[in-house]
mmCIF file with all atom_site columns, C-alpha atoms in Angstrom:
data_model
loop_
_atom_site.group_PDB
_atom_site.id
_atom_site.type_symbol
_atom_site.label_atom_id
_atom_site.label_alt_id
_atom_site.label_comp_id
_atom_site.label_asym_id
_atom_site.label_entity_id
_atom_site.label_seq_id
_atom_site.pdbx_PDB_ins_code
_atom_site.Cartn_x
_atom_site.Cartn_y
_atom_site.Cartn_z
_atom_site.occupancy
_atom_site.B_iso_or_equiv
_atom_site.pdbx_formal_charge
_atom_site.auth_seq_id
_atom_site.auth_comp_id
_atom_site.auth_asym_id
_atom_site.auth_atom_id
_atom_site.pdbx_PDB_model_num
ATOM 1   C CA . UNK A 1 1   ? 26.981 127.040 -2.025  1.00 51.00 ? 132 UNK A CA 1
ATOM 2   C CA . UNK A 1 2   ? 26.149 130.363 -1.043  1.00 65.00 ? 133 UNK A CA 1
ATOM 3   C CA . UNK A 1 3   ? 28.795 133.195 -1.426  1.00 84.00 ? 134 UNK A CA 1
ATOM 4   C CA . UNK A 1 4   ? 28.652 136.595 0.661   1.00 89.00 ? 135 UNK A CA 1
ATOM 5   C CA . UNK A 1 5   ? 28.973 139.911 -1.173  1.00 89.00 ? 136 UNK A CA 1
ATOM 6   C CA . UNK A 1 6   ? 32.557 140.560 -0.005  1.00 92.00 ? 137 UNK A CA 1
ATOM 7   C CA . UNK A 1 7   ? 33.293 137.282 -1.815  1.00 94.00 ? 138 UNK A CA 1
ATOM 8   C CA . UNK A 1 8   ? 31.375 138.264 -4.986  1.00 94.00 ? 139 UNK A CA 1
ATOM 9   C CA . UNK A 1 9   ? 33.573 141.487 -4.725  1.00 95.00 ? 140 UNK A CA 1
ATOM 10  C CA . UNK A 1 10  ? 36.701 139.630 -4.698  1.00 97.00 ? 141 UNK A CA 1
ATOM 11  C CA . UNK A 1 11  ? 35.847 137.232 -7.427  1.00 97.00 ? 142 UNK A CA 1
ATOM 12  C CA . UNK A 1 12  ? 35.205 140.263 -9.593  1.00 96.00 ? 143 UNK A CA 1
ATOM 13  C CA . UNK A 1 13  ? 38.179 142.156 -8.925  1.00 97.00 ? 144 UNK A CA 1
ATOM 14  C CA . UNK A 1 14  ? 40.399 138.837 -9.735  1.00 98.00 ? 145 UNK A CA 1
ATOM 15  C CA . UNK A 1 15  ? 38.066 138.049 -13.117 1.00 98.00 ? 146 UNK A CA 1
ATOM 16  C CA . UNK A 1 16  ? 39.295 141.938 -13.846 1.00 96.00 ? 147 UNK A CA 1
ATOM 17  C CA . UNK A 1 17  ? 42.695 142.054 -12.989 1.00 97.00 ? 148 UNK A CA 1
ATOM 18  C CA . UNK A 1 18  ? 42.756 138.820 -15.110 1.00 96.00 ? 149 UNK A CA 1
ATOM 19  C CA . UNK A 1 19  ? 42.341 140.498 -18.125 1.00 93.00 ? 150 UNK A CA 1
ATOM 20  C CA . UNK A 1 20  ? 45.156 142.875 -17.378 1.00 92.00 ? 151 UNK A CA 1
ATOM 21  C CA . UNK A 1 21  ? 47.550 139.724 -16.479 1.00 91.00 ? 152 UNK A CA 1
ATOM 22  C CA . UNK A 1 22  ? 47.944 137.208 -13.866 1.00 93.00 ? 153 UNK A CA 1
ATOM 23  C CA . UNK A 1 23  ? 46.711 137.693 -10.933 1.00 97.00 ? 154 UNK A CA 1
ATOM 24  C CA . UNK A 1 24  ? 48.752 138.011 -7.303  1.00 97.00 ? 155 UNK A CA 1
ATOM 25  C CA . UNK A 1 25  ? 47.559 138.502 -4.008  1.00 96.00 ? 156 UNK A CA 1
ATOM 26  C CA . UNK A 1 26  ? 49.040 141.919 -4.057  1.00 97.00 ? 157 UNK A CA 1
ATOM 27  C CA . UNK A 1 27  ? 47.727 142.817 -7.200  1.00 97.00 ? 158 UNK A CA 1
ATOM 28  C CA . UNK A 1 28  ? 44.251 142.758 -5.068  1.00 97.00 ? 159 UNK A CA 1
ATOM 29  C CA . UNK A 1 29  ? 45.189 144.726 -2.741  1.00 97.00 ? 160 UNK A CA 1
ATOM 30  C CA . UNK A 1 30  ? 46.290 147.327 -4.691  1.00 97.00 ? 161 UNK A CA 1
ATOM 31  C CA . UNK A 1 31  ? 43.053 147.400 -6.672  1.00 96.00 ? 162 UNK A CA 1
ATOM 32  C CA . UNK A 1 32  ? 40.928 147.226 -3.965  1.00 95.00 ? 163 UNK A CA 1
ATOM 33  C CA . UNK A 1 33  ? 42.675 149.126 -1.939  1.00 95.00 ? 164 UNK A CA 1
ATOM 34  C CA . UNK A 1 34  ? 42.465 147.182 1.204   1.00 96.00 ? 165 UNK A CA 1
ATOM 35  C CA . UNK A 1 35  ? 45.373 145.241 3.685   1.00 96.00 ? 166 UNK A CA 1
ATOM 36  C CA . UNK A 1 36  ? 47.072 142.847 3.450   1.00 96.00 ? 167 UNK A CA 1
ATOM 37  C CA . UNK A 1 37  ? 46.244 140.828 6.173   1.00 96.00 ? 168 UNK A CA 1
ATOM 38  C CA . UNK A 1 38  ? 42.100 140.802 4.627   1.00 96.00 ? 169 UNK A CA 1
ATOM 39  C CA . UNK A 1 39  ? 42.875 140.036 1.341   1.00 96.00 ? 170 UNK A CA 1
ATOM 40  C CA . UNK A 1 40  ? 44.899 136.827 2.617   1.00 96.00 ? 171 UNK A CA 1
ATOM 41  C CA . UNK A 1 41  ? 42.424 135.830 4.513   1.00 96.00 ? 172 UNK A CA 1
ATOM 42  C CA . UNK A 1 42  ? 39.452 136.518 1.867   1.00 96.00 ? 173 UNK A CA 1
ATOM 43  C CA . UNK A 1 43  ? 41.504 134.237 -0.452  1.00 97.00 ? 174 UNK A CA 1
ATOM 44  C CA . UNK A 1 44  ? 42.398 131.469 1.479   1.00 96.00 ? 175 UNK A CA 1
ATOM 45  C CA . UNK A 1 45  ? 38.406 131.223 1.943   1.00 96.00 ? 176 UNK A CA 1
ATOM 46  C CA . UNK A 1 46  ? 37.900 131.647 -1.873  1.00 97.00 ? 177 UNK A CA 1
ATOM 47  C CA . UNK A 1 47  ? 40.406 128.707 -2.103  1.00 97.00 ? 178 UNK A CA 1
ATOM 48  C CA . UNK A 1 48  ? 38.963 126.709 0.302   1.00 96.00 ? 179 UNK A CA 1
ATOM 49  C CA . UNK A 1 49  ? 35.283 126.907 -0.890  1.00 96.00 ? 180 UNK A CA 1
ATOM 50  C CA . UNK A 1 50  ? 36.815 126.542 -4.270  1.00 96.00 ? 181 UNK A CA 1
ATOM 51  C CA . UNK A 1 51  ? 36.189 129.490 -6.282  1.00 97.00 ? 182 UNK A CA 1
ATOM 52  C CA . UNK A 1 52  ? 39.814 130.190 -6.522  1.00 98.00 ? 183 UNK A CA 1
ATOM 53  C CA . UNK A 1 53  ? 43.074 128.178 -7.244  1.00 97.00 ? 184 UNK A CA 1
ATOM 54  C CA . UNK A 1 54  ? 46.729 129.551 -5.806  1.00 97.00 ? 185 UNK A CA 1
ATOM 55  C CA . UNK A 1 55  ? 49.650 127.573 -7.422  1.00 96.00 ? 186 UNK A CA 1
ATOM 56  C CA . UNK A 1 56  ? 52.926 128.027 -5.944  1.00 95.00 ? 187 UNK A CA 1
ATOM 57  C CA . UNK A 1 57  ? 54.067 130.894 -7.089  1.00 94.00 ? 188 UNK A CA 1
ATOM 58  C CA . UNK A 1 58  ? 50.858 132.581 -5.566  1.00 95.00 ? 189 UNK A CA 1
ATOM 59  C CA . UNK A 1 59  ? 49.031 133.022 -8.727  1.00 97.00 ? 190 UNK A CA 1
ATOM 60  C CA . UNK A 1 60  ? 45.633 132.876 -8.229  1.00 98.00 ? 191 UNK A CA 1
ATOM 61  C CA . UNK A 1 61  ? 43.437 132.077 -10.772 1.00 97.00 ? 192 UNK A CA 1
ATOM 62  C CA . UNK A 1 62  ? 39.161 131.400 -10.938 1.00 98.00 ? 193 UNK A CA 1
ATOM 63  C CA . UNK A 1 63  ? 37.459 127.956 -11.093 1.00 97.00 ? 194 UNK A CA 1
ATOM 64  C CA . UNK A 1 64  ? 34.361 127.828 -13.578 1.00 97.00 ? 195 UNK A CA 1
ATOM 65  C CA . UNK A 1 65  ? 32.301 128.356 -10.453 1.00 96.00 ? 196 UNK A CA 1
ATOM 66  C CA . UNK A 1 66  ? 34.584 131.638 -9.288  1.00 97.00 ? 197 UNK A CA 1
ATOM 67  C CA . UNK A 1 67  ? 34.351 132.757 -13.052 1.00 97.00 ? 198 UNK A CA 1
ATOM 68  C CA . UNK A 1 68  ? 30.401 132.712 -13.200 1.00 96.00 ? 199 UNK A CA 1
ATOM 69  C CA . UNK A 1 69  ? 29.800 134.294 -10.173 1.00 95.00 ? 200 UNK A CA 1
ATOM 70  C CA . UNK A 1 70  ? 31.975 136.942 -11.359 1.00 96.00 ? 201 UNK A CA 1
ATOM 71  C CA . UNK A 1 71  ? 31.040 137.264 -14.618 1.00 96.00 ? 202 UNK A CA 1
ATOM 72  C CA . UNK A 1 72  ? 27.913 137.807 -13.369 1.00 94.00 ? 203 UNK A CA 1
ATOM 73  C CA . UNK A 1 73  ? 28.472 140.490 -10.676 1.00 95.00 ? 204 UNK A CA 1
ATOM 74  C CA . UNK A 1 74  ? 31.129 142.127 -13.863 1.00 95.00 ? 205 UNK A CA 1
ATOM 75  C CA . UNK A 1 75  ? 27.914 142.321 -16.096 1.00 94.00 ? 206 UNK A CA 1
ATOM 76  C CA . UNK A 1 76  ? 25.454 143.369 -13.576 1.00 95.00 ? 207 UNK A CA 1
ATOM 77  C CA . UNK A 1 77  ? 28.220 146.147 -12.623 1.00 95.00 ? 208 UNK A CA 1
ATOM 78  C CA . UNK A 1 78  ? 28.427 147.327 -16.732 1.00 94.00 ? 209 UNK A CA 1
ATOM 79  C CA . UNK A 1 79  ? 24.616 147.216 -17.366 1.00 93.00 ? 210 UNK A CA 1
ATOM 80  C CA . UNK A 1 80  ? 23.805 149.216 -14.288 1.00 94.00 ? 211 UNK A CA 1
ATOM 81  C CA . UNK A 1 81  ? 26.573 151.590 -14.818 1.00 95.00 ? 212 UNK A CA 1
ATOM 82  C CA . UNK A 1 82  ? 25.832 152.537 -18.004 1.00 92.00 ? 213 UNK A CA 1
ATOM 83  C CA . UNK A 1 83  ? 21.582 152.388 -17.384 1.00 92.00 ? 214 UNK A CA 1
ATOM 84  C CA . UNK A 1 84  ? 23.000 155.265 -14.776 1.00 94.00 ? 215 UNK A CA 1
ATOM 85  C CA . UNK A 1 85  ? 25.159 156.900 -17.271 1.00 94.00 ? 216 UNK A CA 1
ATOM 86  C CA . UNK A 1 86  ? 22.215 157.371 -19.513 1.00 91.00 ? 217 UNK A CA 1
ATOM 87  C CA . UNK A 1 87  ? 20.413 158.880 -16.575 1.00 93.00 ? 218 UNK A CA 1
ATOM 88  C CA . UNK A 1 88  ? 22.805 161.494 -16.561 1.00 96.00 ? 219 UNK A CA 1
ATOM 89  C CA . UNK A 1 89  ? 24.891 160.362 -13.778 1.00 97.00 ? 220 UNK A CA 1
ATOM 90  C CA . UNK A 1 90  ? 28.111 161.127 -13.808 1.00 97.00 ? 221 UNK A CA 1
ATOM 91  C CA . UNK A 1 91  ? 30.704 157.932 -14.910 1.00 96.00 ? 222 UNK A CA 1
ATOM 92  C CA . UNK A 1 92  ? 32.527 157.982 -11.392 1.00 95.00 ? 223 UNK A CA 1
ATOM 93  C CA . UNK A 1 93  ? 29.166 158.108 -9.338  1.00 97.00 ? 224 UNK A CA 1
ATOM 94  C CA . UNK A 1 94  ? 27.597 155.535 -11.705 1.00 96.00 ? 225 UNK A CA 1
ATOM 95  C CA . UNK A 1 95  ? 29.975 153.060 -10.934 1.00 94.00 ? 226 UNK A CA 1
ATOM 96  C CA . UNK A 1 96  ? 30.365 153.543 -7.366  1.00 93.00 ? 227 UNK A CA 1
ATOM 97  C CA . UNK A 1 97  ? 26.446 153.064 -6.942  1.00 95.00 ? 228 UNK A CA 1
ATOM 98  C CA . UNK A 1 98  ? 26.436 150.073 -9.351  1.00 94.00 ? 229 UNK A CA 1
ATOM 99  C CA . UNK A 1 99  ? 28.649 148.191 -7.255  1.00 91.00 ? 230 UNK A CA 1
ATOM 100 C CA . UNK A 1 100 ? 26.320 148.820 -4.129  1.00 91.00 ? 231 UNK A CA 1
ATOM 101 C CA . UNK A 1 101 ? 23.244 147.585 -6.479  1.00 93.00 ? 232 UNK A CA 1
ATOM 102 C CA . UNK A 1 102 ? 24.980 144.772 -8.109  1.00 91.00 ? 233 UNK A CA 1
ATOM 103 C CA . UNK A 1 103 ? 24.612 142.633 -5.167  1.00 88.00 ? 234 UNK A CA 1
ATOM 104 C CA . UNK A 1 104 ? 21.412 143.122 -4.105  1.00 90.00 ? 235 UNK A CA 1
ATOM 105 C CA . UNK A 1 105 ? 19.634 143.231 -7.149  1.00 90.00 ? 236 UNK A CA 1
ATOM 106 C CA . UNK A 1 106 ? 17.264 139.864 -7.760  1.00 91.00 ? 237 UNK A CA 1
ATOM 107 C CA . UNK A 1 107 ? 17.547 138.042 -11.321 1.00 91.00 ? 238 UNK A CA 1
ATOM 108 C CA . UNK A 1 108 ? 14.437 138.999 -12.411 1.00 95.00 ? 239 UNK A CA 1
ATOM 109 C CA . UNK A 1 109 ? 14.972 142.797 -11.978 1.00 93.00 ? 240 UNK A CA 1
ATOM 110 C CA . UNK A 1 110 ? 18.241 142.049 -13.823 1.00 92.00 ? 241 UNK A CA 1
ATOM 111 C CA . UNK A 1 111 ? 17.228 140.664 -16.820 1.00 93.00 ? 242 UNK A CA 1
ATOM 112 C CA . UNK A 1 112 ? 13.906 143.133 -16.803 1.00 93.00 ? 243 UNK A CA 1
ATOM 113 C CA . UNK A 1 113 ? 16.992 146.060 -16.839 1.00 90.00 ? 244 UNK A CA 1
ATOM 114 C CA . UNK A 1 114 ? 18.941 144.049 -19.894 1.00 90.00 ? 245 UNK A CA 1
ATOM 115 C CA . UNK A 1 115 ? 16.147 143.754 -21.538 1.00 91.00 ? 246 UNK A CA 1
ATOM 116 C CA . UNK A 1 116 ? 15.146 147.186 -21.210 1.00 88.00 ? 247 UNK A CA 1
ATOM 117 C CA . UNK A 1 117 ? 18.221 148.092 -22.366 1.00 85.00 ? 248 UNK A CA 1
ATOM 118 C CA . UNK A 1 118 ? 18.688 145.813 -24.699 1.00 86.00 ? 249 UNK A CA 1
ATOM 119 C CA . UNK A 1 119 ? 15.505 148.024 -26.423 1.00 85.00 ? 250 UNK A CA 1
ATOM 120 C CA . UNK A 1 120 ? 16.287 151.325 -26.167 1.00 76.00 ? 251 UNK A CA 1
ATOM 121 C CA . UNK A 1 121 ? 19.808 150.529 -28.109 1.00 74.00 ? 252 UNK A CA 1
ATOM 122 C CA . UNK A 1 122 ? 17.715 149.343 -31.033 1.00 68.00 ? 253 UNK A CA 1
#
């Protein structure tokens, strides 16, 4: 099953707030900074396609199938942050342009970057 970016970017949010706590509906849209209204609507698709689960007190929590995509998207977002950092870019930038790359970037490039990386820390 194929998931869209905006879905990949909810998936991560919830896989971060997670580590803070449990996770609410409005705890998304205060980190993402976005209505009401979308966020409902971008979880009740997460729920259906099952990526999410909502109990009944509205905590939402990931499947294994929500948790890899986001753990993926999370660790594309650190590596290419801090492969920017290095560059000199400034933290705030470096994370705002990593989350435009993250989603776009192919597997291959991905793991040629970790690698890469994985190099120059040695």
């Amino acid at each position: 099953m194929s998931i869209q970016e905006s879905g990949e970017m909810y998936l991560e949010s919830i896989l971060v707030l997670s580590g803070k706590g449990a996770v609410r509906s409005i705890d998304i849209v205060e980190y993402m900074n976005y209505s009401k209204p979308s966020v409902s609507r971008a979880v009740g698709i997460l729920k259906k396609d099952g990526y999410i689960t909502v109990d009944k007190s509205g905590y939402i929590e990931l499947t294994s199938s929500g948790r890899e995509i986001a753990q993926k998207i999370y660790d594309r977002h650190k590596l290419i942050t801090g492969l920017l950092e290095m560059l000199g870019v400034d933290k705030e930038t470096a994370s705002e342009d990593a989350c435009k790359i993250e989603h776009h970037l192919s597997d291959k490039s991905f793991e040629a970057i970790k690698k890469h990386m994985e190099s120059y820390k040695k």
